[in-house]
mmCIF file of C-alpha atoms in Angstrom:
data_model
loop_
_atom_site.group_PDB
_atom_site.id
_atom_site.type_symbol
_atom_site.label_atom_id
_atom_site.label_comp_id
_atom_site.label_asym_id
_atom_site.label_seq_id
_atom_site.Cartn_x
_atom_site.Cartn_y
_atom_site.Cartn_z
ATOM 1 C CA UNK A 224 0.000 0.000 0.000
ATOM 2 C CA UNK A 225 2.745 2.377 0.798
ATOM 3 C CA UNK A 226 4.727 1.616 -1.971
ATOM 4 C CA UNK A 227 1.387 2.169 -4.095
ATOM 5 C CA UNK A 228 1.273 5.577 -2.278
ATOM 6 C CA UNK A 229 4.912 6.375 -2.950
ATOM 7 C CA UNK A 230 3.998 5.957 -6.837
ATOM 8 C CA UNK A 231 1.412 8.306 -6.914
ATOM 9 C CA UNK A 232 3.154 10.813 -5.268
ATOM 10 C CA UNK A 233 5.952 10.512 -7.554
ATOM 11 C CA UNK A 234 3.474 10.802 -10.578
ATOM 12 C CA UNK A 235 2.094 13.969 -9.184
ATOM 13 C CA UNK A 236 5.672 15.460 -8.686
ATOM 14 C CA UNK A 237 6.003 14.708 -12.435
ATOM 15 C CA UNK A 238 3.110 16.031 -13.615
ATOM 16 C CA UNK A 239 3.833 19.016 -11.490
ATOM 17 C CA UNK A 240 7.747 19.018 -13.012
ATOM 18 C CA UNK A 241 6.168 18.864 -16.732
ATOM 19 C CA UNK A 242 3.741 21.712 -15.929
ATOM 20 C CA UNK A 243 6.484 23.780 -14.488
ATOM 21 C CA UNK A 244 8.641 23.280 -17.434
ATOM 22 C CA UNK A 245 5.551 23.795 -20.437
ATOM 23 C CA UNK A 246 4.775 27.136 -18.679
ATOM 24 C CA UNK A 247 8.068 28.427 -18.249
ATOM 25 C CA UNK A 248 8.939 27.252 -22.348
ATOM 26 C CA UNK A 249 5.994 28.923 -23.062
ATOM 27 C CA UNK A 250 7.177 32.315 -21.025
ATOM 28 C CA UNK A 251 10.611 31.722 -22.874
ATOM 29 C CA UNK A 252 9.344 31.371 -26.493
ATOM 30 C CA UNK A 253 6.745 34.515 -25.695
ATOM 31 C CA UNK A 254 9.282 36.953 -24.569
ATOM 32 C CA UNK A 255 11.570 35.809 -27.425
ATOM 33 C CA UNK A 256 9.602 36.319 -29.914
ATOM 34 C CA UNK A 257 8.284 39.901 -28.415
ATOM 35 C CA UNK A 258 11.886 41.029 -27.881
ATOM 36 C CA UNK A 259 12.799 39.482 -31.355
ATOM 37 C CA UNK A 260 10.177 41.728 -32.812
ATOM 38 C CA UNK A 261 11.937 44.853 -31.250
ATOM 39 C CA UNK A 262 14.875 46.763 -32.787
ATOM 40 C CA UNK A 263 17.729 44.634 -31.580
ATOM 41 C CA UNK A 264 20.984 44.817 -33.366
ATOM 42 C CA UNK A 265 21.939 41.102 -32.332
ATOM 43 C CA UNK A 266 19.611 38.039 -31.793
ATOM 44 C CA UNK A 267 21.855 37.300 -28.690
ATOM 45 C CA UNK A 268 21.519 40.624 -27.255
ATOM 46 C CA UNK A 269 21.932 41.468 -23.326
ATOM 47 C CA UNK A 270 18.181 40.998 -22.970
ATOM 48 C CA UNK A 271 17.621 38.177 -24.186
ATOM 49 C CA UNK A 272 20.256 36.009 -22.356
ATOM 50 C CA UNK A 273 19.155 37.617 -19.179
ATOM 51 C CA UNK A 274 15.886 36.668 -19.811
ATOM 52 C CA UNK A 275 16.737 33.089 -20.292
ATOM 53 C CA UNK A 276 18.988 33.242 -17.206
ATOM 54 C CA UNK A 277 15.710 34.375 -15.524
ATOM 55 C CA UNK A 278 13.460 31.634 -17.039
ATOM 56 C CA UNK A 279 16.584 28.715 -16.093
ATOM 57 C CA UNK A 280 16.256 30.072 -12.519
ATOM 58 C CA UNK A 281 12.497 30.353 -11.896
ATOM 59 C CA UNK A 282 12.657 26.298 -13.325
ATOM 60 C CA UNK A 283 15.381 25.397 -11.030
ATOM 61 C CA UNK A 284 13.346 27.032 -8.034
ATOM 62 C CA UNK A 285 10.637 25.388 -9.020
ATOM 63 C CA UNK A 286 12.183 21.525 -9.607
ATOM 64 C CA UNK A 287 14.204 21.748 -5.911
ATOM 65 C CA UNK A 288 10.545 22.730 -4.635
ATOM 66 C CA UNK A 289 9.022 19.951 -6.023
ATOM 67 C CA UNK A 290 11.616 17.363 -5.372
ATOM 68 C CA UNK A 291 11.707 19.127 -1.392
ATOM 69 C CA UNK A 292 8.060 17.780 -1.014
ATOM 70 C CA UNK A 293 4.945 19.769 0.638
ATOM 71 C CA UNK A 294 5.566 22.858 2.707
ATOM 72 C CA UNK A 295 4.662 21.745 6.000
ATOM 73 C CA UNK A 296 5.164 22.758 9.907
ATOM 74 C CA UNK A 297 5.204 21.040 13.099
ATOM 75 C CA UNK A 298 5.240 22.249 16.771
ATOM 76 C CA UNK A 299 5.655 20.530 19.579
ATOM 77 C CA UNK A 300 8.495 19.917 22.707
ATOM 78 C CA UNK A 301 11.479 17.976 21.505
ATOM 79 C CA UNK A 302 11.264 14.580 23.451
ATOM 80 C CA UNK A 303 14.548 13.726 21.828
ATOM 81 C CA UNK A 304 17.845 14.818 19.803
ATOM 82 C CA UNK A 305 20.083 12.330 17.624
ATOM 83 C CA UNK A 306 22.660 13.505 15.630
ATOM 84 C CA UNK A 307 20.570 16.051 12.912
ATOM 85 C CA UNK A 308 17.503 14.612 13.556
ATOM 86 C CA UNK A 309 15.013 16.112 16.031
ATOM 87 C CA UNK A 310 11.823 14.235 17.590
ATOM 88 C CA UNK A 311 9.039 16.306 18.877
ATOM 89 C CA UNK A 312 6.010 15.269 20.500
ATOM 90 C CA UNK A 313 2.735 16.921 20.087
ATOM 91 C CA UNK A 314 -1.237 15.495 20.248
ATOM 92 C CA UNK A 315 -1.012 14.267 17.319
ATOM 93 C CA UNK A 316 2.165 11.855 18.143
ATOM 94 C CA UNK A 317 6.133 12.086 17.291
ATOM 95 C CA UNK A 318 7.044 14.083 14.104
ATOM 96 C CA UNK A 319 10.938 13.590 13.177
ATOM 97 C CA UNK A 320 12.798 17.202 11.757
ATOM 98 C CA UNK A 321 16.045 16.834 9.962
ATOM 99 C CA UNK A 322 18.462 19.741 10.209
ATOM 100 C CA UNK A 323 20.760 20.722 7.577
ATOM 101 C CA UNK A 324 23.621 23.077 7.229
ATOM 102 C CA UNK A 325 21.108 25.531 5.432
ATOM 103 C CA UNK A 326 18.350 25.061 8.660
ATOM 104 C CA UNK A 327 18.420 28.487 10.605
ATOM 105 C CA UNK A 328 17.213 27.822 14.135
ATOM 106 C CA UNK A 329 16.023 30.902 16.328
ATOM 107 C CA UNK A 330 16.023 30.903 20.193
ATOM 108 C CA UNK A 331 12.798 32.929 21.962
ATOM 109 C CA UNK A 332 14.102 36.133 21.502
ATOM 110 C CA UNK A 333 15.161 35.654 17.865
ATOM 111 C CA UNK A 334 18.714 35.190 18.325
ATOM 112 C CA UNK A 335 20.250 32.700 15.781
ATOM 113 C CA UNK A 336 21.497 29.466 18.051
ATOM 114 C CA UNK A 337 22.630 26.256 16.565
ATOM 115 C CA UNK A 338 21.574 22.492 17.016
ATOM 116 C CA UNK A 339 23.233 22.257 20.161
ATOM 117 C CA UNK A 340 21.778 25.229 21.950
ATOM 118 C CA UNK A 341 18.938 22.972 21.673
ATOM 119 C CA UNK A 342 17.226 21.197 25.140
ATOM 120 C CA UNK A 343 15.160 18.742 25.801
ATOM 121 C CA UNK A 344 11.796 19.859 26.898
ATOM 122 C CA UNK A 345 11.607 23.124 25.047
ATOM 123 C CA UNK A 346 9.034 24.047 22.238
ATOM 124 C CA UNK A 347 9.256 24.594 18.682
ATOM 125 C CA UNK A 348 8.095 25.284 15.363
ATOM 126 C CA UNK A 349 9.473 24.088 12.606
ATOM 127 C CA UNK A 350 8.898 25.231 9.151
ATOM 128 C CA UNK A 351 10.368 23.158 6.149
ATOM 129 C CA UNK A 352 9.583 20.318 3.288
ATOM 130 C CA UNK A 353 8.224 16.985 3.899
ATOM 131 C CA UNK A 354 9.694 13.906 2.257
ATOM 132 C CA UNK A 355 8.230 11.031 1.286
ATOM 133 C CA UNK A 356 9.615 9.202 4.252
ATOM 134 C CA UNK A 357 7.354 11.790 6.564
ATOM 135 C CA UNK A 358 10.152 13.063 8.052
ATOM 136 C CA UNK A 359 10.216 17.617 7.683
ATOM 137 C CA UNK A 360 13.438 18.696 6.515
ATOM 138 C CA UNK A 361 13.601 21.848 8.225
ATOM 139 C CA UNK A 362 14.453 25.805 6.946
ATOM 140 C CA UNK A 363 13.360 27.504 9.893
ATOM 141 C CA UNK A 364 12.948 26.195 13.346
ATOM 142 C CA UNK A 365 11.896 28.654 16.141
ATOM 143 C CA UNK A 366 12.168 28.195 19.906
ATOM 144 C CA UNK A 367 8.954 29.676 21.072
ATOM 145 C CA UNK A 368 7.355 29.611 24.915
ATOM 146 C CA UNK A 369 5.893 26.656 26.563
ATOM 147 C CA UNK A 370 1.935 26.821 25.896
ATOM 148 C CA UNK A 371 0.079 27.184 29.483
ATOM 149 C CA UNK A 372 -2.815 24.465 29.777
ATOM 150 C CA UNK A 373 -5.854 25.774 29.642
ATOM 151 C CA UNK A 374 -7.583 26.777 32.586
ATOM 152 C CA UNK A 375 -10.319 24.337 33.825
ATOM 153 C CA UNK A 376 -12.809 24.702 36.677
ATOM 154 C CA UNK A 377 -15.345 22.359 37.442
ATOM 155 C CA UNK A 378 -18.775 24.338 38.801
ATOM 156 C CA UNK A 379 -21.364 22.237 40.554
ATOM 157 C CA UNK A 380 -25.021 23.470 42.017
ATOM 158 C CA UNK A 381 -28.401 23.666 41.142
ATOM 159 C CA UNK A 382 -29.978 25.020 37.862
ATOM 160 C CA UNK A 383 -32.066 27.744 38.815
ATOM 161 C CA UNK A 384 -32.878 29.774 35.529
ATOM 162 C CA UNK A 385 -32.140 28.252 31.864
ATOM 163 C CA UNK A 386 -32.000 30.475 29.161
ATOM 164 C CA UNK A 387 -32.808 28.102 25.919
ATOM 165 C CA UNK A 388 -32.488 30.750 23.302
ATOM 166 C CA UNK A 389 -28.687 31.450 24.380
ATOM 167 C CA UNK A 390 -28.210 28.260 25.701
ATOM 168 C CA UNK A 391 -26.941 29.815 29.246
ATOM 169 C CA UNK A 392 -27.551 27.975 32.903
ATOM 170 C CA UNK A 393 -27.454 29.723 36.208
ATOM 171 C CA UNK A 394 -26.230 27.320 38.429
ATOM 172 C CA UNK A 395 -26.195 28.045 42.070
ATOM 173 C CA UNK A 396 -24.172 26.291 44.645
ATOM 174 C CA UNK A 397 -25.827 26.847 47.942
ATOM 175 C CA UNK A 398 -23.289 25.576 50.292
ATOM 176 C CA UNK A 399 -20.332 27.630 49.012
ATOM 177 C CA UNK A 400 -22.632 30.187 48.332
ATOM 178 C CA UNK A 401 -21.217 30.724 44.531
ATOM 179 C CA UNK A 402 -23.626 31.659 41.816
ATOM 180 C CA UNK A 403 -21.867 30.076 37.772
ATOM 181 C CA UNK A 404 -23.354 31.248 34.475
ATOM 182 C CA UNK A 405 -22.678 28.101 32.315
ATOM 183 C CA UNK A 406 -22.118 28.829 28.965
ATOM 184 C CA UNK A 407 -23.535 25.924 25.994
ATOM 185 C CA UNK A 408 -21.673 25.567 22.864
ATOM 186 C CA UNK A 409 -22.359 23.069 19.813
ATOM 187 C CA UNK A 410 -19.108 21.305 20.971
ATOM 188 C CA UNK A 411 -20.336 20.983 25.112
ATOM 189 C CA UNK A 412 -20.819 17.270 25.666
ATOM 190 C CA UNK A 413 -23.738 16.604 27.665
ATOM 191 C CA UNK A 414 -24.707 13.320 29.958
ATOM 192 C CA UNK A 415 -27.453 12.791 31.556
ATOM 193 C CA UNK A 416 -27.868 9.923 34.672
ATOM 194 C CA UNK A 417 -31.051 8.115 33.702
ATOM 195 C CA UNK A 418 -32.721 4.962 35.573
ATOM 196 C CA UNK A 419 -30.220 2.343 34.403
ATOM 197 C CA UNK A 420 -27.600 3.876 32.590
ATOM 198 C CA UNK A 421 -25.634 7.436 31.540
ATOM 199 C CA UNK A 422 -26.889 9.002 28.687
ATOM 200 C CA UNK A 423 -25.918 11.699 26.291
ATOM 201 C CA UNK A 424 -28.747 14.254 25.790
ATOM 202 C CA UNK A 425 -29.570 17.717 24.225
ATOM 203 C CA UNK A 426 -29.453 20.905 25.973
ATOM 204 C CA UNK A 427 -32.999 20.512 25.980
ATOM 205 C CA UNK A 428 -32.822 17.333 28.449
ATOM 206 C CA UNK A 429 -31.637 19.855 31.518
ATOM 207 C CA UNK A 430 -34.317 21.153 33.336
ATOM 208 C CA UNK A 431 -34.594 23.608 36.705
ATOM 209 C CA UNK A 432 -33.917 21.723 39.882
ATOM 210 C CA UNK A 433 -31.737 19.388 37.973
ATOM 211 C CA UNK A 434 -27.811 19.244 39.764
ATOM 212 C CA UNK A 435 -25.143 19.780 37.006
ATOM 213 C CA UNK A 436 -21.245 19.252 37.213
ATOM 214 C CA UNK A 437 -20.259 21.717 34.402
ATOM 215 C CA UNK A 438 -16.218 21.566 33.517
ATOM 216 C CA UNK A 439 -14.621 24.062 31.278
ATOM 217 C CA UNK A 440 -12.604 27.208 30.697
ATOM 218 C CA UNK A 441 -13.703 30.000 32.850
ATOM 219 C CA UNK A 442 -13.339 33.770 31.957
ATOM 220 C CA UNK A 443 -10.015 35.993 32.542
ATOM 221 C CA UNK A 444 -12.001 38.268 35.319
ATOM 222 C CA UNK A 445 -14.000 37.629 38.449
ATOM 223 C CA UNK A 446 -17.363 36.743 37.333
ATOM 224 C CA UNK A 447 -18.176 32.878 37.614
ATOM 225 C CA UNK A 448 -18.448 32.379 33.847
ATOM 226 C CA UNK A 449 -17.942 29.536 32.393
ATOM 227 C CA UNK A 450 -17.560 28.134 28.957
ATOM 228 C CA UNK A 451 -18.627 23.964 29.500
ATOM 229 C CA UNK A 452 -17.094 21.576 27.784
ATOM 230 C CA UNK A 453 -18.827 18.813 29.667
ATOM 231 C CA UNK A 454 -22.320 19.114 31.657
ATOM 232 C CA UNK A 455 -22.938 16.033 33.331
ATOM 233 C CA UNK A 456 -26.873 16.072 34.657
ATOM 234 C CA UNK A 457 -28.446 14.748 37.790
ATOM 235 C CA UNK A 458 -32.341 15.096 38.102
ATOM 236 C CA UNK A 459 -33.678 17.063 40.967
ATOM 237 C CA UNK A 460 -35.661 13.809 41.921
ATOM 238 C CA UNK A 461 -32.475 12.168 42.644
ATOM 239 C CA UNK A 462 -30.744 14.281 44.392
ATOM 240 C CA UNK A 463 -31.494 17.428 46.994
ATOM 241 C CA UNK A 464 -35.009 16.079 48.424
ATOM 242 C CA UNK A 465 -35.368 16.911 52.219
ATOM 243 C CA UNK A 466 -36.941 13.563 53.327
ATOM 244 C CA UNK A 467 -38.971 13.307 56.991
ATOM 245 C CA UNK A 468 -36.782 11.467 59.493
ATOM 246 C CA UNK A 469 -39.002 8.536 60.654
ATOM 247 C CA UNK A 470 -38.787 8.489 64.702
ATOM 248 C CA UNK A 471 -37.034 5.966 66.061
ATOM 249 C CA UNK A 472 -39.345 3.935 69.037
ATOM 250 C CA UNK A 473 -36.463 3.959 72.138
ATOM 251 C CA UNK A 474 -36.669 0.824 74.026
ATOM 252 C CA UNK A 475 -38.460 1.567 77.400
ATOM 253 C CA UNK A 476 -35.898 0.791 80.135
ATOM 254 C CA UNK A 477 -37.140 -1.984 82.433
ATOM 255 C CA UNK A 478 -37.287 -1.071 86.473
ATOM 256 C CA UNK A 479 -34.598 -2.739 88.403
ATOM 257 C CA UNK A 480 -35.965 -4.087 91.598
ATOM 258 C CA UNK A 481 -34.491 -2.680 94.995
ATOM 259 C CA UNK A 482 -33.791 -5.189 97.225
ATOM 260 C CA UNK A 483 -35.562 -4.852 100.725
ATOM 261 C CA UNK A 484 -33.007 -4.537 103.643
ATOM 262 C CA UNK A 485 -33.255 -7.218 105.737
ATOM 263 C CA UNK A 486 -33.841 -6.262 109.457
ATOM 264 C CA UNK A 487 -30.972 -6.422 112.171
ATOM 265 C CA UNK A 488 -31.582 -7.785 115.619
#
């Protein structure tokens, strides 16, 4: 299959090498023939051979870019360096970069280091070709700043207003004393505990009364907003109902007898 792949790939880098070379013949023969119909003492004039130059060099650009592969760029922190070749490690898996003589790397405040100035742990981009072998052989690699996780908080009460047109819940924890406005976005994943099992509802599904655990990214300021990324929903009925303690019947203590003194001559 790969080597099936590997064909076709080298098909369309012909077909791309052909096109490259029709259109640039076709530039050539067009400018000849426009300069040739100008007042030029010699067919081999200064012009023209510059021209050509020009044409030879926009084909060579071309060719190298072809043969280079697809402009690409990965990020991610380097989990490992051997030799020229770099591994990073992103959510999408390991990417390998190869560095070259012509690879200029960058630290973070756009200083030009080189290969060994390079740690493990620390983030980069790298901008380059990818060859068929998927590994990105690099022109540019840049050390940039770790990326912060996203914030998270988790916000857990009682829905006391639901706005359906916005999709926005007021939830209200009582014991901390902490209003949230929960914000609902096509991409919040909502679950819902039902009689047997957990299911995965609609915004529709959540109801006032209902207990929510809403996790996602809350805003930069003080107000409790939050942007969910996961409501999980527990009915009212289940939870929160003040039930009547049933008295408990104490046993009635039995009487211990007193002994009666015994009388002393």
């Amino acid at each position: 299959m790969k080597l099936g792949i590997r064909y076709q790939v080298s098909g369309i880098r012909l077909a791309s090498v052909l096109l490259v070379l029709f259109l640039a013949t076709g530039y050539w023969l067009l400018a000849t023939d426009v300069i040739a119909q100008s007042p030029t003492p010699e067919a081999t004039s200064p012009a023209v051979q510059q021209l050509r130059e020009k044409v030879k060099e926009i084909v060579r650009e071309k060719i190298e870019e072809v043969k280079m592969g697809q402009k690409r760029a990965f990020f991610g922190e380097i989990s490992q360096i051997s030799g020229s070749v770099i591994t990073i490690t992103n959510p999408h898996g390991e990417r390998q970069i190869k560095v070259s003589e012509d690879t200029k790397i960058l630290s973070i405040g756009r200083k030009e280091i080189k290969l060994q100035d390079l740690e493990i742990g620390s983030f980069v981009i790298a901008m380059g070709y990818l060859g068929d072998n998927g590994i990105l052989e690099a022109r540019r690699i840049v050390v940039i700043e770790k990326p912060k996780p996203p914030a998270r908080e988790v916000a857990f009460g009682k829905v006391t207003d639901i706005s359906a047109e916005e999709k926005i819940l007021t939830v209200k924890n009582e014991k901390k004393g902490i209003t949230y406005t929960v914000v609902v976005t096509d991409k919040t994943i909502i679950t819902k505990k039902g009689e047997t099992k957990i299911e995965k509802v609609n915004f529709s599904a959540i109801e006032k009364g209902d207990r929510v655990v809403a996790i996602g990214t809350p805003t930069e300021n003080e107000t409790k907003l939050i942007t969910a990324k996961i409501i999980h929903v527990i009915p009212g009925k289940a939870i929160g109902q003040e039930v009547t303690p049933t008295p408990k019947i104490s046993p009635t203590p039995t009487p211990k007898s007193t002994p009666t003194p015994t009388p002393t001559e």
